[in-house]
């Protein structure tokens, strides 16, 4: 490879990450392996460095980035200043000349003035393989020398976008040590395109999965269309599945302006197969070459034009779980059936836990089996490969926590503790809700859910905000990785239940301050990780039966029906000694600068509860006018008189459908005997939701959902159609919900456009 500032992609390879960043090196490597990668050149990280140095802007630039990134306004100003410095600086003459001449040569190779994509490929001087994926911008369909020069500068400037600055500061990267190579690559004006997983993305089986749609691949990557779906057995090269979807829209280049536009798919192509068998098998071959090249399964973006296949990008699939080599007998029929509460398949040794004294039995990789899990079991749940319970529905403790931990779970099997003995080897299928004896080889699984396929793709932008639910601080990182627009429910009782003793015990021992500090530090983990995105912290919603099990919890009242009892805001308004400690924690977080926190009040049934809660917070020194205050709509009464709550003054409401469903239908959410009657889609539940959204939209109050139903794409679709402002889903469901919301929004826009026309 030469030392030039601008070099052809074919001149670089994996050893050149420090010069052309990860993306540039990967493209070069694939060209060397004779894969059909569109040609192009790289304006190197060193060229960028010279640009900074020779313009003498280094001091001014890096000084302008020394700001408090936690202040959104200051951060935006820093972005503006830094980008201005870059855009006003001149590219050194020899580098500019070289870019022009390489572009001219590219046009010559193409036989016309070429459209190119200018992509960013960042690299850190001391940590060349650090990942900055998705932090900087890409510019598509650029044509003409001047525009290419302009796009390279804009690409460099994107190194100082607010998100990128924030990310580097939080990750501890020195701005001055991160450089950016701009990759200039011929655009493929794709007739069809999509993604390919060279091996199964969740199990690693030797099955290639291909998704494809008409036009540019963007529609598939962003989830804007349901793509065709093909699977191929890599060994026999047998095409196992060809699922043809209805494809309504396609991204394509406007022949007049050269801009990327959306057009409806012509009628004849809507339900037509995108790929023929030859193309499918050719793609599989390329997938194998890429996989061999990198030595690991790959997530590949591809495009086809005039029957030519192009490989646009490849990166490792990060979701495959290491498979244990197990030779045990393959079970054929399920031993137990329950509710699939957290997806995934795990194999391991059953360990029965009847109470906290037996937690030590559960070693890493074992399967925790219990009548029902309790919060003090969380440490063992973290070690478990899967969880199986006798009792519970999809919103019970085991279900919520296992989803946050990303641990497969089957709940409500009724007799797991009876049928399973310590040491039995079992396979748990958390998707289908089945438990098998021995090793159940998942062989070739059916089409994996959209959620698994969409990992590692860029996320579609949705007008409806997509948020995430968090209950235990340990799940924060996984929650952040969903790239959600905030936290729509932070359940603080799970945090309290994780403490060594009951809050009353702290108070009794004169350690209220210690308790408040514990609360602050746990909530801070989440509000800090999401800053500046909003986090709605819910005041205590403690079920007495769960709190009684804690040290010092003997005083919890024994109730005939805890679900209808002393919980939610009614409890806080009676036990004001505790409510006051919560308020102290909120005040401390605000004092520490967390202006992204909102407060959500659970289980309200009368507007007076909202009024009293607000008065209490205000009289205890919390400036509630500066933060968002909202209620959960969990009781039909609250839904029916939502106008009166609005009149009381509130910023948002959030549907707690777990409770709203149980109270509307008289079906205990944790009772597996009546689980078949529990449906969030019951017309009565939907009618209440629709009424609340209509009234809130009229009054300009935000609406959201944080119950489990928000994690079901089909419910999300309905809510978007009803006009909800945001949806908060479980960590594992955010991707699928976001895809469905994007698709639904697009369908609504198309429908409106057609109606206007016709
Ligand atoms: C609900 O009721 O939907 C909710 C989100 O609250 P929880 O599950 O904690 O009762
Ligand atoms: Mg609830």
XYZ file of C-alpha atoms and ligand atoms in Angstrom:
769
model
C 0.000 0.000 0.000
C 1.260 3.471 -0.803
C 1.582 6.336 1.637
C -0.635 8.675 -0.302
C -3.410 10.635 1.302
C -5.932 9.325 -1.192
C -5.738 5.666 -2.108
C -7.731 3.110 -4.051
C -9.718 0.661 -1.972
C -8.008 -2.244 -3.693
C -4.726 -1.010 -2.234
C -5.823 -1.475 1.369
C -6.537 -4.475 3.566
C -7.202 -5.494 7.127
C -3.763 -4.320 8.273
C -4.687 -0.747 7.327
C -7.353 0.042 9.908
C -5.199 2.868 11.290
C -5.182 4.473 7.839
C -8.660 3.838 6.454
C -10.679 2.788 9.533
C -12.581 -0.490 9.947
C -15.032 0.037 7.114
C -12.360 1.045 4.584
C -10.133 -1.899 5.542
C -13.007 -4.353 5.295
C -13.981 -3.100 1.815
C -10.366 -3.336 0.649
C -10.061 -6.834 2.028
C -13.198 -7.960 0.167
C -11.976 -6.428 -3.108
C -8.696 -8.330 -2.672
C -10.693 -11.522 -2.223
C -12.251 -10.707 -5.602
C -15.683 -10.176 -4.160
C -17.848 -7.898 -6.295
C -17.521 -4.768 -4.170
C -18.244 -1.416 -5.889
C -14.986 0.365 -6.604
C -13.780 3.515 -4.961
C -11.078 5.257 -2.997
C -10.335 6.342 0.532
C -9.364 9.814 1.699
C -7.276 8.561 4.601
C -7.247 9.353 8.302
C -3.792 10.893 7.748
C -5.217 13.200 5.069
C -7.771 14.305 7.624
C -4.994 14.921 10.164
C -3.020 17.022 7.685
C -6.194 18.984 6.910
C -6.553 19.834 10.611
C -2.863 20.580 11.178
C -2.148 22.565 8.013
C -5.169 24.787 8.603
C -3.808 25.489 12.092
C -7.255 24.852 13.609
C -6.252 22.078 15.960
C -6.138 24.147 19.178
C -9.312 26.047 18.429
C -11.145 22.864 17.397
C -10.259 20.708 20.380
C -10.703 23.578 22.823
C -14.230 24.090 21.461
C -15.020 20.487 22.421
C -14.067 20.877 26.065
C -17.638 21.334 27.223
C -20.104 19.801 29.625
C -21.632 17.215 27.291
C -24.437 16.587 29.751
C -25.875 19.990 28.942
C -27.782 19.468 25.686
C -27.737 23.136 24.717
C -23.996 23.535 25.288
C -23.376 20.295 23.395
C -25.373 21.524 20.399
C -23.394 24.775 20.425
C -20.104 22.827 20.534
C -21.233 20.812 17.507
C -22.064 24.008 15.637
C -18.717 25.616 16.432
C -16.625 22.561 15.570
C -18.442 21.856 12.317
C -18.068 25.485 11.275
C -14.296 25.252 11.819
C -14.093 22.167 9.588
C -16.394 23.411 6.861
C -14.604 26.757 6.596
C -11.134 25.211 6.417
C -9.433 24.423 3.091
C -8.444 20.917 2.072
C -4.669 20.970 1.371
C -4.197 21.542 -2.372
C -2.405 18.269 -3.120
C -5.077 16.247 -1.281
C -7.883 18.044 -3.100
C -6.125 17.466 -6.408
C -5.772 13.815 -5.618
C -9.481 13.453 -4.708
C -10.429 15.143 -7.995
C -8.160 12.952 -10.067
C -9.304 9.723 -8.364
C -12.945 10.737 -8.883
C -12.241 11.472 -12.578
C -10.613 8.069 -12.905
C -13.624 6.469 -11.205
C -15.905 8.190 -13.738
C -13.682 6.903 -16.535
C -13.987 3.364 -15.155
C -17.774 3.787 -14.996
C -17.951 5.368 -18.442
C -19.999 8.285 -17.085
C -20.043 10.950 -14.398
C -20.400 8.584 -11.464
C -22.793 8.776 -8.545
C -20.881 7.966 -5.382
C -21.555 7.356 -1.702
C -19.258 9.116 0.759
C -19.069 7.047 3.939
C -17.248 7.700 7.170
C -14.765 5.217 8.584
C -13.346 6.422 11.899
C -10.257 5.180 13.667
C -8.549 5.927 16.985
C -4.779 6.427 16.909
C -4.012 4.339 19.941
C -6.950 1.938 19.612
C -7.282 1.288 15.906
C -9.970 -1.337 16.300
C -12.274 0.756 18.484
C -15.778 0.807 17.070
C -17.376 4.118 16.137
C -20.020 2.533 13.948
C -23.063 4.677 13.365
C -21.610 7.780 15.010
C -20.779 9.638 11.818
C -22.704 10.375 8.622
C -22.927 8.878 5.128
C -23.780 10.931 2.037
C -25.501 9.112 -0.826
C -25.878 9.825 -4.541
C -23.199 12.478 -4.805
C -22.153 13.435 -8.331
C -19.588 15.898 -9.691
C -16.094 16.865 -8.443
C -17.238 19.886 -6.452
C -19.956 17.906 -4.691
C -17.540 15.115 -3.847
C -15.090 17.580 -2.250
C -17.961 19.143 -0.335
C -19.218 15.729 0.836
C -15.751 14.697 2.059
C -15.604 17.838 4.178
C -19.134 17.254 5.498
C -18.187 13.674 6.272
C -15.150 14.895 8.250
C -17.316 17.471 9.999
C -19.691 14.707 11.101
C -16.899 13.553 13.430
C -18.045 16.505 15.546
C -21.778 15.799 15.557
C -23.312 16.077 19.043
C -23.887 12.326 19.273
C -20.288 11.537 18.292
C -18.842 14.075 20.754
C -21.045 12.779 23.540
C -20.157 9.162 22.757
C -16.398 9.800 22.813
C -16.502 11.713 26.077
C -18.596 9.031 27.768
C -16.372 6.257 26.404
C -13.213 8.095 27.451
C -11.800 8.670 23.941
C -9.621 11.716 23.368
C -11.183 13.775 20.501
C -7.712 14.622 19.334
C -6.823 10.965 18.851
C -9.825 10.026 16.714
C -9.459 10.531 12.974
C -11.801 9.997 10.127
C -11.227 8.421 6.741
C -13.831 9.239 4.073
C -14.580 6.332 1.749
C -15.795 7.396 -1.697
C -17.489 4.498 -3.429
C -19.540 4.065 -6.604
C -23.254 3.861 -5.864
C -25.036 0.771 -7.087
C -28.352 1.826 -8.524
C -29.925 -1.342 -7.203
C -32.920 -2.971 -8.805
C -33.140 -5.210 -5.760
C -31.179 -5.398 -2.561
C -31.175 -6.618 0.981
C -29.226 -8.300 3.742
C -27.812 -11.763 4.236
C -26.745 -13.608 7.373
C -24.085 -16.065 6.326
C -25.088 -18.282 9.261
C -28.188 -18.273 11.428
C -28.047 -15.029 13.443
C -29.207 -16.424 16.761
C -28.139 -20.058 16.783
C -25.127 -20.065 14.437
C -26.577 -23.062 12.524
C -25.183 -23.531 9.005
C -28.197 -21.904 7.431
C -27.907 -18.772 5.318
C -30.757 -16.324 5.676
C -31.446 -13.768 2.960
C -33.912 -10.904 3.028
C -34.560 -8.936 -0.136
C -36.828 -6.242 -1.569
C -37.094 -4.042 -4.664
C -34.909 -0.937 -5.051
C -32.128 0.212 -2.726
C -31.421 -1.885 0.353
C -32.355 0.910 2.714
C -35.989 -0.345 2.902
C -34.831 -3.723 4.185
C -32.202 -2.372 6.558
C -34.623 0.131 8.065
C -37.545 -2.291 8.177
C -39.703 -0.036 5.991
C -40.952 -3.018 3.976
C -41.584 -6.665 4.769
C -38.911 -8.255 2.611
C -38.931 -11.662 0.941
C -37.289 -14.240 3.138
C -35.158 -17.139 1.943
C -33.224 -19.772 3.878
C -30.630 -22.126 2.460
C -28.949 -25.143 4.032
C -25.282 -24.331 3.546
C -24.151 -27.949 3.390
C -26.596 -29.374 0.851
C -27.214 -25.993 -0.846
C -30.898 -26.820 -0.643
C -33.220 -23.820 -0.584
C -35.321 -24.504 2.484
C -37.730 -21.606 2.395
C -38.948 -18.989 -0.067
C -41.373 -16.659 1.680
C -42.625 -13.995 -0.674
C -43.864 -10.835 1.047
C -46.054 -8.015 -0.222
C -43.664 -5.172 -0.884
C -45.432 -1.849 -1.102
C -42.660 0.751 -1.346
C -39.194 0.969 -2.807
C -36.321 3.429 -2.482
C -34.897 4.440 -5.798
C -32.879 7.204 -7.426
C -34.960 9.938 -9.012
C -33.623 10.012 -12.591
C -34.198 13.790 -12.755
C -32.656 15.002 -9.510
C -30.443 12.056 -8.611
C -31.949 12.160 -5.100
C -33.187 9.044 -3.356
C -36.988 8.899 -3.326
C -39.722 6.478 -2.240
C -42.112 5.197 -4.875
C -44.873 2.588 -4.734
C -43.806 -0.807 -6.078
C -45.512 -1.374 -9.470
C -48.515 -3.709 -9.110
C -46.941 -6.534 -11.080
C -43.951 -6.653 -8.748
C -45.612 -6.211 -5.369
C -46.142 -9.900 -4.746
C -43.451 -11.159 -7.109
C -40.423 -13.094 -5.891
C -37.407 -10.791 -5.618
C -34.704 -13.415 -6.079
C -34.573 -16.379 -8.427
C -32.868 -19.574 -7.297
C -29.630 -18.792 -9.153
C -29.321 -15.461 -7.408
C -30.076 -17.012 -4.021
C -27.378 -19.643 -4.444
C -24.868 -17.144 -5.808
C -25.449 -14.959 -2.742
C -24.924 -17.972 -0.464
C -21.587 -18.585 -2.194
C -20.522 -14.998 -1.631
C -21.645 -15.297 1.982
C -19.319 -18.254 2.399
C -16.388 -16.393 0.861
C -16.946 -13.434 3.215
C -17.346 -15.746 6.199
C -14.104 -17.572 5.321
C -12.329 -14.288 4.782
C -13.182 -13.011 8.253
C -13.344 -16.363 9.999
C -16.748 -15.668 11.547
C -20.414 -15.475 10.460
C -21.196 -12.209 8.720
C -24.083 -9.800 8.277
C -23.767 -8.748 4.635
C -25.513 -5.979 2.682
C -25.966 -6.827 -1.015
C -27.473 -5.298 -4.138
C -28.278 -6.520 -7.652
C -28.312 -4.532 -10.860
C -28.501 -5.949 -14.384
C -28.121 -9.430 -12.909
C -24.784 -8.414 -11.315
C -24.509 -9.018 -7.587
C -22.633 -6.459 -5.457
C -21.474 -6.812 -1.867
C -21.797 -3.436 -0.180
C -20.761 -4.094 3.377
C -20.005 -6.884 5.785
C -19.682 -7.018 9.530
C -19.608 -9.804 12.059
C -22.890 -11.050 13.472
C -22.689 -10.309 17.147
C -25.777 -12.144 18.316
C -24.755 -15.773 17.959
C -24.580 -17.522 21.265
C -21.740 -20.018 21.713
C -23.196 -23.490 21.290
C -22.102 -26.179 23.709
C -20.989 -29.426 22.087
C -23.536 -31.804 23.502
C -24.075 -35.334 22.408
C -27.063 -36.246 24.582
C -30.105 -37.864 23.170
C -32.386 -35.646 21.227
C -35.747 -35.305 22.829
C -38.730 -35.221 20.578
C -41.727 -34.176 22.614
C -42.030 -31.548 25.290
C -42.018 -32.528 28.923
C -43.649 -29.314 30.055
C -45.626 -26.579 28.403
C -46.027 -23.042 29.684
C -45.841 -19.472 28.455
C -42.802 -18.389 26.461
C -41.861 -15.422 28.638
C -38.385 -14.579 27.348
C -37.100 -15.839 23.979
C -34.053 -18.013 23.400
C -33.103 -21.672 23.705
C -30.885 -23.023 26.481
C -29.718 -26.414 27.592
C -28.494 -27.221 31.072
C -28.925 -28.898 34.396
C -32.170 -28.240 36.294
C -31.705 -26.793 39.796
C -34.800 -26.587 41.981
C -34.899 -23.591 44.256
C -37.594 -23.396 46.902
C -36.225 -20.434 48.800
C -33.307 -18.101 49.074
C -31.238 -20.557 51.144
C -30.947 -22.776 48.069
C -29.677 -20.134 45.669
C -26.090 -21.368 45.961
C -27.121 -24.523 44.105
C -27.493 -22.558 40.879
C -24.135 -22.397 39.133
C -23.388 -20.549 35.919
C -25.181 -22.267 33.029
C -27.729 -24.156 35.192
C -31.476 -23.854 34.725
C -33.272 -22.328 37.670
C -36.579 -24.052 38.408
C -38.924 -22.567 41.006
C -42.589 -22.262 41.878
C -42.126 -18.528 41.221
C -39.044 -16.334 41.389
C -38.733 -13.576 43.965
C -36.529 -10.460 43.889
C -34.023 -11.997 46.267
C -33.401 -14.684 43.630
C -32.040 -12.163 41.125
C -28.342 -13.001 41.803
C -29.048 -16.658 40.942
C -31.199 -15.645 37.972
C -28.168 -13.792 36.606
C -26.129 -17.016 36.710
C -28.875 -19.156 35.185
C -28.915 -20.145 31.505
C -32.721 -20.257 31.652
C -35.604 -20.028 34.099
C -38.666 -22.258 34.466
C -41.528 -21.625 36.894
C -44.739 -23.363 37.918
C -46.718 -20.177 38.259
C -47.066 -16.815 36.632
C -48.108 -15.029 33.471
C -46.182 -12.882 31.022
C -45.955 -9.973 33.463
C -44.847 -11.850 36.568
C -41.503 -11.256 38.283
C -39.743 -14.150 36.496
C -40.947 -12.925 33.105
C -39.995 -9.268 33.574
C -36.560 -9.926 35.040
C -35.580 -12.717 32.656
C -36.420 -10.513 29.661
C -34.248 -7.760 31.080
C -31.421 -10.209 31.667
C -31.825 -11.669 28.158
C -32.285 -15.103 29.739
C -34.754 -17.585 28.155
C -37.742 -18.323 30.396
C -40.878 -20.437 30.456
C -43.422 -19.529 33.133
C -46.737 -21.017 34.267
C -45.850 -24.670 33.545
C -47.903 -25.646 36.632
C -45.739 -28.673 37.488
C -42.070 -27.990 36.735
C -41.039 -28.383 40.366
C -43.017 -31.618 40.545
C -41.735 -33.213 37.327
C -38.143 -32.054 37.336
C -35.480 -33.247 39.741
C -32.154 -31.630 40.548
C -29.635 -32.646 37.921
C -32.110 -33.450 35.100
C -30.671 -32.206 31.826
C -33.284 -30.105 30.037
C -33.703 -27.801 27.054
C -35.790 -24.666 27.523
C -37.389 -22.968 24.532
C -38.369 -19.523 25.782
C -39.945 -18.576 22.475
C -42.401 -21.453 22.245
C -42.842 -21.939 25.994
C -41.626 -25.569 25.965
C -39.292 -27.609 28.170
C -37.740 -30.813 26.804
C -35.864 -33.545 28.545
C -32.284 -33.882 27.258
C -30.807 -31.950 24.413
C -33.339 -30.789 21.883
C -31.415 -29.993 18.765
C -33.005 -26.890 17.328
C -31.911 -28.128 13.843
C -33.227 -25.638 11.334
C -35.502 -23.298 13.206
C -38.425 -21.611 11.572
C -38.046 -18.032 10.390
C -36.613 -16.252 13.410
C -38.578 -13.286 14.612
C -37.835 -9.927 13.049
C -36.214 -8.889 16.308
C -33.315 -11.270 15.822
C -32.798 -10.429 12.187
C -32.680 -6.752 12.719
C -29.771 -6.735 15.155
C -26.801 -4.738 13.959
C -28.868 -2.868 11.395
C -29.309 0.847 11.466
C -32.533 1.827 13.170
C -35.473 3.321 11.311
C -36.542 6.785 12.349
C -40.063 6.851 13.723
C -42.297 9.786 14.569
C -43.705 7.750 17.449
C -40.977 7.570 20.086
C -39.805 4.063 20.900
C -38.718 3.706 24.498
C -37.656 0.860 26.724
C -38.726 -0.450 30.142
C -36.135 -0.977 32.873
C -36.586 -2.623 36.269
C -33.153 -3.672 37.463
C -30.046 -1.446 37.187
C -28.053 -4.419 35.845
C -30.122 -4.255 32.660
C -29.186 -0.644 31.920
C -26.462 -1.366 29.384
C -28.628 -3.770 27.405
C -31.405 -1.180 27.486
C -29.092 1.559 26.165
C -27.944 -0.717 23.350
C -31.495 -0.854 22.000
C -30.970 2.833 21.042
C -34.397 3.559 22.516
C -35.590 7.147 22.716
C -35.686 7.010 26.495
C -37.097 4.925 29.326
C -40.900 4.833 29.434
C -40.999 2.998 32.763
C -38.377 2.658 35.464
C -39.843 0.400 38.150
C -38.146 1.506 41.351
C -39.654 -1.236 43.501
C -37.457 -3.806 41.759
C -34.476 -1.691 42.776
C -35.699 -1.500 46.358
C -36.460 -5.221 46.423
C -32.818 -5.794 45.500
C -31.662 -4.049 48.713
C -30.600 -6.101 51.726
C -33.488 -4.911 53.893
C -36.939 -3.369 53.851
C -37.081 0.468 53.697
C -38.811 0.484 57.124
C -35.821 -1.321 58.567
C -33.492 1.448 57.326
C -35.794 4.018 58.935
C -35.972 2.042 62.183
C -32.180 1.880 62.359
C -31.926 5.640 61.780
C -30.403 5.007 58.357
C -32.901 6.820 56.165
C -30.056 8.764 54.526
C -28.332 5.539 53.567
C -31.584 4.310 52.026
C -32.028 7.539 50.033
C -28.442 7.225 48.775
C -29.085 3.659 47.629
C -32.167 4.838 45.776
C -30.323 7.756 44.215
C -27.422 5.663 43.025
C -29.660 2.990 41.458
C -31.908 5.497 39.674
C -28.856 7.520 38.652
C -27.390 4.492 36.828
C -30.340 4.670 34.453
C -30.935 8.419 34.117
C -27.229 8.885 33.550
C -26.887 6.155 30.928
C -29.803 7.578 28.964
C -29.012 11.247 29.420
C -30.283 13.489 27.824
C -33.104 11.173 26.756
C -36.108 11.180 29.115
C -36.491 8.572 31.836
C -39.885 8.270 33.490
C -39.281 7.111 37.022
C -42.314 5.505 38.612
C -42.996 6.116 42.274
C -43.180 3.044 44.447
C -45.624 0.351 43.343
C -44.846 -2.251 45.964
C -46.972 -5.370 46.221
C -47.159 -6.250 49.925
C -46.598 -9.958 49.353
C -43.213 -9.306 47.701
C -42.085 -6.697 50.250
C -43.010 -8.857 53.207
C -40.256 -11.329 52.301
C -37.555 -8.699 52.892
C -35.636 -8.382 56.166
C -37.748 -6.088 58.331
C -40.766 -6.569 56.061
C -42.881 -8.411 58.663
C -45.014 -5.295 59.115
C -46.382 -5.491 55.577
C -50.149 -6.061 55.876
C -51.419 -9.514 54.969
C -54.044 -8.943 52.320
C -56.625 -11.294 50.852
C -55.907 -9.877 47.414
C -52.693 -7.866 47.159
C -53.426 -6.911 43.535
C -56.423 -4.896 44.741
C -54.726 -3.747 47.865
C -52.124 -1.531 49.441
C -49.922 -0.647 46.456
C -49.262 2.169 43.997
C -49.939 5.775 44.894
C -52.579 4.855 47.490
C -49.783 3.323 49.547
C -47.473 6.339 49.208
C -50.291 8.690 50.230
C -50.761 6.694 53.438
C -47.105 5.846 54.109
C -45.886 9.403 53.598
C -42.758 8.641 55.621
C -41.571 6.548 52.692
C -42.952 8.858 49.993
C -40.877 11.627 51.533
C -37.699 9.554 51.087
C -38.552 8.992 47.417
C -39.016 12.741 46.989
C -35.628 13.334 48.646
C -34.030 10.978 46.131
C -35.704 12.787 43.204
C -34.543 16.174 44.536
C -30.982 14.915 44.861
C -30.987 13.651 41.269
C -32.247 17.003 40.030
C -29.573 18.730 42.095
C -27.031 16.532 40.310
C -28.270 17.907 36.996
C -30.539 15.106 35.776
C -33.169 17.246 34.127
C -34.179 14.286 31.948
C -36.156 12.652 34.746
C -39.964 12.547 34.671
C -42.149 11.210 37.474
C -44.914 8.728 36.854
C -47.588 7.922 39.390
C -48.969 4.375 39.434
C -52.411 2.971 40.062
C -54.382 6.189 40.313
C -58.158 5.801 40.444
C -59.313 9.323 41.317
C -57.975 12.766 40.300
C -57.651 13.670 43.972
C -54.776 11.171 44.206
C -52.902 13.019 41.483
C -53.623 16.327 43.219
C -52.463 15.063 46.622
C -49.328 13.466 45.182
C -48.386 16.696 43.423
C -49.084 18.756 46.527
C -47.002 16.405 48.633
C -44.041 16.565 46.251
C -44.306 20.338 45.995
C -44.595 20.872 49.748
C -41.520 18.687 50.206
C -39.478 20.970 48.020
C -39.628 19.247 44.622
C -40.055 21.828 41.863
C -42.603 19.824 39.882
C -43.135 22.594 37.360
C -39.679 21.884 35.986
C -40.233 18.173 35.389
C -42.730 16.067 33.488
C -45.384 14.564 35.750
C -47.680 11.847 34.532
C -49.955 9.043 35.608
C -50.324 5.421 34.680
C -53.694 4.438 33.317
C -54.116 1.027 34.892
C -57.584 1.198 36.401
C -60.656 1.466 34.145
C -61.931 4.269 36.401
C -58.950 6.437 35.464
C -59.497 5.768 31.766
C -63.184 6.602 31.923
C -62.675 9.973 33.615
C -59.362 10.856 32.006
C -60.730 14.354 31.249
C -60.808 15.045 34.987
C -57.182 13.991 35.377
C -56.252 16.243 32.466
C -58.060 19.124 34.189
C -55.950 18.433 37.290
C -52.827 19.100 35.214
C -50.406 16.476 33.908
C -47.831 16.121 31.131
C -48.310 12.520 30.106
C -50.234 9.340 30.678
C -48.910 5.825 30.195
C -51.033 2.712 29.787
C -50.168 0.034 32.303
C -51.950 -2.637 30.331
C -50.780 -5.423 32.632
C -53.090 -4.059 35.296
C -55.592 -2.375 32.984
C -56.298 -5.751 31.395
C -56.618 -7.634 34.677
C -58.914 -5.016 36.192
C -61.070 -4.626 33.081
C -61.497 -8.347 32.503
C -61.387 -9.607 36.103
C -58.508 -11.910 35.243
C -55.632 -12.152 37.740
C -52.526 -11.444 35.654
C -50.451 -13.949 37.617
C -52.928 -16.805 37.621
C -52.014 -19.379 35.000
C -55.435 -21.050 35.382
C -57.177 -18.100 33.763
C -54.308 -17.000 31.489
C -56.348 -17.997 28.416
C -58.848 -15.231 29.252
C -56.193 -12.550 29.598
C -56.055 -10.454 26.429
C -54.826 -6.903 26.036
C -56.580 -6.886 22.652
C -60.001 -7.439 24.254
C -62.346 -4.852 22.682
C -63.142 -3.393 26.110
C -59.460 -2.743 26.865
C -58.918 -1.249 23.415
C -61.989 0.946 23.820
C -60.625 2.399 27.065
C -57.239 3.017 25.441
C -58.804 4.669 22.410
C -60.886 6.954 24.622
C -57.834 8.067 26.615
C -55.706 8.710 23.503
C -58.493 10.741 21.889
C -59.003 12.905 24.968
C -55.270 13.380 25.568
C -54.579 14.275 21.950
C -57.305 16.912 22.161
C -55.689 18.373 25.266
C -52.067 18.106 24.063
C -51.132 15.542 26.725
C -48.572 12.906 25.661
C -49.686 9.271 25.646
C -47.549 6.205 26.059
C -47.710 2.532 26.984
C -45.394 0.660 29.311
C -47.368 -2.519 29.932
C -46.268 -5.761 28.294
C -48.745 -5.201 25.428
C -46.492 -2.436 24.095
C -43.950 -5.149 23.327
C -46.273 -6.896 20.905
C -45.873 -5.535 17.373
C -49.524 -6.084 16.514
C -50.615 -4.008 19.546
C -48.004 -1.372 18.655
C -49.490 -1.150 15.165
C -52.967 -0.524 16.573
C -51.679 2.108 19.009
C -49.874 4.006 16.258
C -53.071 4.007 14.233
C -54.865 5.410 17.279
C -52.310 8.216 17.554
C -50.195 7.301 20.606
C -47.089 9.504 21.163
C -44.648 6.846 22.370
C -44.351 3.130 23.051
C -42.144 1.672 25.743
C -41.218 -1.958 25.159
C -39.140 -4.623 26.849
C -35.476 -4.683 25.907
C -35.858 -7.748 23.708
C -38.845 -6.312 21.857
C -37.634 -2.784 21.049
C -36.275 -3.680 17.602
C -39.361 -5.540 16.418
C -41.693 -2.862 17.769
C -39.650 -0.100 16.162
C -39.791 -1.898 12.801
C -43.534 -2.341 13.054
C -44.066 1.282 14.071
C -41.952 2.514 11.138
C -43.912 0.348 8.753
C -47.262 1.408 10.179
C -46.370 5.083 10.034
C -45.327 4.696 6.422
C -48.573 2.896 5.606
C -50.539 5.739 7.215
C -48.611 8.343 5.229
C -49.139 6.435 1.978
C -52.833 5.986 2.729
C -53.249 9.695 3.409
C -51.381 10.580 0.222
C -53.568 8.255 -1.838
C -56.706 9.656 -0.264
C -55.587 13.196 -1.077
C -54.965 12.195 -4.689
C -58.100 10.163 -5.272
C -48.705 -2.343 34.073
O -49.551 -2.516 34.928
O -48.907 -2.510 32.854
C -47.345 -1.910 34.441
C -46.475 -1.569 33.526
O -47.029 -1.917 35.773
P -46.596 -3.248 36.576
O -46.442 -4.357 35.590
O -45.351 -2.939 37.298
O -47.790 -3.432 37.471
Mg -49.159 -1.897 36.945
